Coordinates of C-alpha atoms and ligand atoms in Angstrom, one line a residue:
M22 CA -0.2 0.0 0.0
K23 CA 1.8 3.2 -1.3
S24 CA -0.8 5.7 -0.1
F25 CA -3.2 6.0 2.8
K26 CA -5.6 8.7 1.1
N27 CA -9.2 7.5 1.5
K28 CA -8.1 4.0 2.6
K29 CA -10.6 2.6 4.8
T30 CA -8.8 1.7 7.8
F31 CA -9.8 0.0 11.3
V32 CA -7.6 0.5 14.5
T33 CA -8.0 -1.0 17.7
G34 CA -6.1 0.6 20.8
A35 CA -6.6 3.9 19.3
A36 CA -7.1 5.8 22.6
S37 CA -3.5 5.7 23.8
G38 CA 0.1 5.1 23.1
I39 CA 0.9 3.3 19.6
G40 CA -2.4 3.0 18.6
R41 CA -3.3 6.7 19.0
A42 CA 0.0 8.0 17.4
T43 CA -0.9 5.5 14.4
A44 CA -4.3 6.7 14.2
I45 CA -3.3 10.1 14.2
A46 CA -0.6 9.7 11.8
L47 CA -3.0 7.7 9.4
G48 CA -5.5 10.5 9.7
R49 CA -2.9 12.9 8.7
E50 CA -2.2 11.0 5.4
G51 CA -6.0 11.0 4.4
A52 CA -7.0 7.5 5.7
E53 CA -10.7 7.1 6.5
L54 CA -10.7 6.0 10.2
F55 CA -12.8 3.4 12.0
L56 CA -11.5 3.4 15.4
T57 CA -12.0 1.5 18.7
D58 CA -10.7 1.2 22.2
I59 CA -12.1 0.0 25.7
N60 CA -11.6 3.6 27.0
A61 CA -14.6 5.5 25.6
A62 CA -13.4 8.9 26.8
S63 CA -9.8 8.7 25.6
L64 CA -11.1 7.3 22.3
E65 CA -13.6 10.2 21.9
A66 CA -10.7 12.8 22.6
V67 CA -8.5 11.1 20.1
A68 CA -11.2 11.1 17.4
G69 CA -12.0 14.8 18.1
E70 CA -8.1 15.6 17.8
I71 CA -8.1 13.9 14.6
R72 CA -11.0 15.4 13.1
K73 CA -9.7 18.7 14.3
G74 CA -6.6 18.1 12.2
G75 CA -8.5 17.9 9.2
G76 CA -8.7 13.8 9.2
T77 CA -11.9 11.8 8.8
V78 CA -12.9 9.6 11.5
T79 CA -16.1 7.9 10.0
M80 CA -17.0 5.7 13.0
S81 CA -15.3 5.2 16.6
R82 CA -17.2 2.8 19.3
A83 CA -15.8 1.9 22.7
L84 CA -15.4 -1.9 23.2
D85 CA -13.6 -4.8 24.7
V86 CA -11.7 -6.5 22.0
S87 CA -11.8 -9.7 23.8
D88 CA -15.8 -9.7 23.6
Y89 CA -16.3 -11.5 20.2
E90 CA -19.9 -10.2 20.0
A91 CA -19.2 -6.6 20.5
V92 CA -16.5 -6.7 17.9
R93 CA -18.6 -8.7 15.3
D94 CA -21.4 -6.3 15.8
Y95 CA -19.4 -3.3 15.0
A96 CA -17.8 -4.9 12.1
R97 CA -21.5 -5.8 10.8
D98 CA -22.4 -2.0 11.5
I99 CA -19.3 -0.7 9.7
H100 CA -19.7 -3.2 6.7
A101 CA -23.3 -2.3 6.3
A102 CA -22.7 1.4 5.9
H103 CA -19.2 1.6 4.6
G104 CA -18.3 -1.7 2.8
S105 CA -14.9 -3.5 3.8
M106 CA -11.8 -2.3 5.0
D107 CA -8.5 -1.8 3.1
L108 CA -6.2 -1.7 6.2
V109 CA -6.7 -3.4 9.7
L110 CA -4.5 -2.8 12.5
N111 CA -4.5 -4.7 15.6
I112 CA -2.8 -2.5 18.2
A113 CA -4.8 -2.9 21.5
G114 CA -3.2 -4.6 24.1
I115 CA -2.4 -5.3 27.9
A116 CA 0.7 -6.3 30.0
I117 CA 0.6 -8.7 32.7
W118 CA 4.0 -10.1 33.7
G119 CA 5.0 -12.5 36.6
A120 CA 6.8 -15.4 37.9
V121 CA 4.8 -18.5 37.2
E122 CA 4.3 -19.2 40.8
N123 CA 2.7 -15.7 41.1
M124 CA 0.4 -15.7 38.3
E125 CA -3.2 -16.4 39.0
H126 CA -5.4 -18.3 36.3
R127 CA -7.6 -15.0 35.7
Q128 CA -4.3 -13.3 34.6
W129 CA -3.2 -15.9 32.2
R130 CA -6.8 -15.8 30.9
Q131 CA -6.9 -11.9 30.7
V132 CA -3.8 -11.6 28.8
I133 CA -4.6 -14.3 26.3
D134 CA -8.1 -13.0 25.9
V135 CA -7.0 -9.5 25.2
N136 CA -3.8 -9.8 23.5
L137 CA -4.5 -13.0 21.3
M138 CA -8.1 -13.5 21.0
G139 CA -9.0 -9.8 20.4
P140 CA -6.9 -9.8 17.3
V141 CA -8.7 -13.1 16.3
H142 CA -12.0 -11.4 16.7
V143 CA -11.0 -8.6 14.6
I144 CA -9.5 -10.7 12.0
E145 CA -12.4 -13.1 11.6
S146 CA -15.0 -10.0 11.6
F147 CA -12.7 -8.1 9.1
L148 CA -10.7 -10.0 7.0
P149 CA -13.3 -12.4 4.9
Q150 CA -14.9 -9.1 3.7
M151 CA -11.6 -7.8 2.4
V152 CA -11.0 -11.4 0.5
H153 CA -14.6 -11.1 -0.8
A154 CA -14.1 -7.3 -2.0
G155 CA -11.1 -8.3 -4.0
R156 CA -9.3 -5.0 -3.5
G157 CA -6.2 -6.5 -1.7
G158 CA -5.2 -4.5 1.3
H159 CA -3.1 -4.9 4.5
L160 CA -3.4 -6.5 7.9
V161 CA -1.2 -5.3 10.7
N162 CA -0.7 -7.1 14.0
V163 CA 1.4 -5.7 17.0
S164 CA 3.3 -8.3 18.5
S165 CA 6.3 -7.5 20.8
A166 CA 9.9 -8.3 21.3
A167 CA 8.3 -10.8 23.7
G168 CA 6.8 -12.6 20.4
L169 CA 10.5 -13.0 19.5
F170 CA 12.5 -13.7 22.6
G171 CA 12.0 -15.7 26.0
L172 CA 12.1 -12.5 28.2
P173 CA 11.9 -13.1 32.1
W174 CA 8.5 -13.2 33.7
H175 CA 6.7 -13.0 30.0
A176 CA 5.2 -16.5 29.9
A177 CA 1.5 -15.3 29.4
Y178 CA 2.4 -12.2 27.7
S179 CA 4.7 -13.9 25.2
G180 CA 1.9 -16.8 25.0
S181 CA -0.2 -14.1 23.7
K182 CA 2.4 -12.4 21.3
F183 CA 3.9 -15.9 20.0
G184 CA 0.5 -16.8 19.5
L185 CA -0.2 -13.8 17.4
R186 CA 3.0 -14.4 15.5
G187 CA 1.9 -17.8 14.5
V188 CA -1.5 -16.5 13.2
S189 CA 0.5 -13.8 11.3
E190 CA 3.0 -16.1 10.0
V191 CA 0.2 -18.4 8.3
L192 CA -1.9 -15.4 7.1
R193 CA 1.0 -13.8 5.1
F194 CA 1.0 -16.7 3.1
D195 CA -2.8 -17.6 3.1
L196 CA -3.7 -13.8 2.2
R197 CA -1.0 -13.3 -0.4
R198 CA -3.2 -14.9 -3.0
H199 CA -6.0 -12.2 -2.1
N200 CA -3.1 -9.6 -2.6
I201 CA -3.4 -8.8 1.3
D202 CA -0.1 -8.0 3.0
V203 CA 0.5 -8.9 6.6
S204 CA 3.0 -7.1 8.8
L205 CA 3.9 -8.3 12.4
V206 CA 5.2 -5.5 14.5
C207 CA 7.7 -6.5 17.1
P208 CA 8.3 -3.1 19.2
G209 CA 11.0 -2.9 21.9
G210 CA 10.4 -0.3 24.7
V211 CA 7.8 2.4 23.6
D212 CA 7.1 5.2 26.2
T213 CA 3.2 4.7 26.4
G214 CA 0.3 4.2 29.0
L215 CA 1.5 0.6 29.3
V216 CA 4.5 1.6 31.1
Q217 CA 2.1 2.9 33.8
T218 CA -0.6 0.2 33.7
V219 CA 1.5 -3.0 33.3
Q220 CA 1.1 -5.4 36.1
I221 CA 3.4 -7.7 37.6
A222 CA 2.0 -10.5 39.7
G223 CA 3.6 -10.6 43.2
V224 CA 5.4 -7.2 42.6
D225 CA 4.1 -4.1 44.2
T226 CA 4.4 -1.8 41.2
S227 CA 4.4 1.4 43.1
A228 CA 7.5 0.5 45.2
P229 CA 10.4 2.6 44.8
F230 CA 12.8 0.2 43.0
M231 CA 10.0 0.0 40.3
T232 CA 9.7 3.7 40.0
K233 CA 13.5 3.2 39.2
L234 CA 13.1 0.3 36.9
R235 CA 10.1 2.5 35.0
A236 CA 12.4 5.3 34.8
M237 CA 15.3 3.2 33.3
F238 CA 12.9 1.7 30.8
Q239 CA 11.5 5.0 29.8
A240 CA 15.3 6.5 29.4
H241 CA 15.9 3.8 26.6
A242 CA 12.1 3.7 25.1
I243 CA 11.1 5.4 22.0
S244 CA 8.1 7.6 21.7
P245 CA 4.8 6.1 20.2
E246 CA 5.1 8.7 17.3
K247 CA 8.3 7.1 16.3
A248 CA 6.6 3.6 16.6
A249 CA 3.8 4.7 14.3
K250 CA 6.2 6.2 11.6
A251 CA 8.0 2.7 11.5
I252 CA 4.4 1.1 11.1
L253 CA 3.5 3.3 8.3
S254 CA 6.7 2.8 6.5
G255 CA 6.5 -0.9 7.0
I256 CA 3.0 -0.8 5.5
R257 CA 4.3 1.2 2.4
A258 CA 7.1 -1.1 2.0
R259 CA 4.8 -4.0 2.3
R260 CA 7.3 -5.5 5.0
Y261 CA 6.6 -8.7 7.1
L262 CA 8.5 -8.1 10.2
V263 CA 8.6 -4.4 11.3
F264 CA 11.0 -3.4 14.0
T265 CA 10.5 0.0 15.7
S266 CA 13.9 0.1 17.4
M267 CA 17.5 -1.2 16.4
D268 CA 17.8 -3.0 19.7
I269 CA 15.3 -5.6 18.8
R270 CA 16.2 -6.1 15.1
L271 CA 19.8 -6.9 16.4
G272 CA 18.3 -9.1 19.1
Y273 CA 16.4 -10.9 16.5
F274 CA 19.3 -11.3 14.0
F275 CA 21.8 -12.7 17.1
Q276 CA 19.0 -15.2 18.0
G277 CA 18.9 -16.7 14.5
K278 CA 22.8 -16.4 13.8
F279 CA 24.2 -17.0 17.1
P280 CA 21.8 -18.8 19.4
I281 CA 24.5 -19.0 22.1
T282 CA 24.7 -15.3 22.4
Y283 CA 20.9 -15.3 22.7
D284 CA 20.9 -18.1 25.5
I285 CA 23.6 -16.1 27.5
V286 CA 21.6 -12.8 27.4
M287 CA 18.3 -14.5 28.1
R288 CA 20.0 -16.5 31.4
L289 CA 21.6 -13.0 32.4
M290 CA 18.2 -11.2 32.1
N291 CA 16.7 -13.9 34.0
H292 CA 19.2 -13.8 36.6
V293 CA 18.8 -10.0 37.1
M294 CA 15.0 -10.2 37.5
H295 CA 15.5 -12.9 40.1
K296 CA 17.7 -11.0 42.1
V297 CA 15.3 -8.1 41.8
M298 CA 12.4 -10.4 43.2
Q299 CA 14.6 -11.5 46.2
R300 CA 15.5 -7.8 46.9
Q301 CA 11.9 -6.9 46.8
E302 CA 11.0 -9.9 49.2
R303 CA 13.7 -8.9 51.6
V304 CA 12.4 -5.4 51.7
R305 CA 8.8 -6.5 52.1
A306 CA 9.8 -9.0 54.8
D307 CA 12.0 -6.4 56.8
A308 CA 8.8 -4.0 56.8
A309 CA 6.5 -6.5 58.0
A310 CA 9.1 -7.4 60.8
R311 CA 9.3 -3.7 61.7
G312 CA 5.4 -3.2 61.9
G313 CA 5.2 -6.7 64.0
A314 CA 7.9 -5.2 66.4
R315 CA 5.8 -2.0 66.8
Ligands
NAD417 N1 5.0 0.0 25.0 C1 5.7 -0.7 24.8 O1 6.9 -0.8 25.3 C2 5.5 -1.9 23.8 C3 6.4 -3.0 23.5 C4 6.0 -4.1 22.9 C5 4.7 -4.2 22.3 N2 3.7 -3.3 22.7 C6 2.3 -3.6 22.3 O2 2.0 -2.4 21.8 C7 0.3 -2.4 21.7 C8 0.1 -1.0 22.1 O3 0.3 -0.9 23.5 P1 0.8 0.7 24.1 O4 2.2 0.6 24.5 O5 0.5 1.7 23.2 O6 0.0 0.8 25.4 P2 -1.2 1.6 25.8 O7 -1.8 1.1 27.1 O8 -0.8 3.0 25.7 O9 -2.2 1.4 24.6 C9 -2.9 0.2 24.7 C10 -4.6 0.6 24.2 O10 -5.3 -0.9 24.1 C11 -6.5 -0.3 24.8 N3 -6.9 -1.5 25.7 C12 -6.7 -2.4 26.4 N4 -7.3 -3.6 26.7 C13 -8.2 -3.5 25.7 C14 -9.5 -4.2 25.3 N5 -9.7 -5.4 26.2 N6 -10.3 -3.9 24.3 C15 -10.0 -2.7 23.7 N7 -8.9 -1.9 24.0 C16 -8.2 -2.1 24.8 C17 -6.3 0.5 26.0 O11 -7.5 1.2 26.5 C18 -5.1 1.3 25.5 O12 -5.7 2.7 24.9 C19 0.1 -3.5 22.6 O13 -0.3 -4.8 22.0 C20 1.4 -3.8 23.5 O14 1.2 -5.2 23.9 C21 4.3 -2.2 23.4

């Protein structure tokens, strides 16, 4: 897809971060936007911002992507009034991490429901119409560095992001005969709302050391606007794997070419996270002991 002008474009997660920046960038490029997010107020604000800047938001509706009926009904309303999409972007997502001994069943479930089943609901509700319309198009699925690597405490999150990578890997070949391209976006650190909303099972994310970790992450992270730029150029270049930063591109190269380096780095990261966890447990135990002594 060389130009986004008048391209009917569906975006999830449009209320914040990468989804918001991508929707705004596409609005500027003349795409006709159909937006969604679970956060109604922020979604409305983004739609207003795009319209104010001269962009076209034809419809926006707040919904939970993990709710199949809600996605299906929105798709039905869009198709009835405006026909099939040219471009579909699955960007909405959540982050829940944690050591396996701390993760609760509902947390595993929620991550898979939102990050994997959400995009599946969107794909099953929008892609058949694109195939039948015969105009070609593009599907973008936002995975993660955690969809490539075995990062510490990311089992549930990686389950959802590797799952999305599997879906994309098959569809990139299945959809080729319909001239529909597929991109799998693997961001590294992006400074978005996710940095504040990430849940880590068994860890108090408001603890001082977490504030420090968050600041370290933000210092290294790129802006959502830069991620959006990488996504738009990935679509233009019809690229399958889209990286938003060099660290992840290099990591992927080393993983493939020098698996031993990958193994060492993952073990090292795991060791560091384990130490962090142990330190937090010690701090918590000391605080409890001090409380008990009073
Ligand atoms: N920020 C990063 O460092 C980073 C790194 C790798 C991958 N990602 C991925 O990028 C995508 C965008 O995340 P972001 O960093 O912009 O975070 P964000 O929190 O700023 O944006 C995510 C958006 O998704 C929406 N959302 C959450 N649950 C939803 C649901 N059930 N239904 C509909 N909308 C829902 C949120 O309301 C929010 O507007 C996610 O899929 C995330 O996993 C982010």
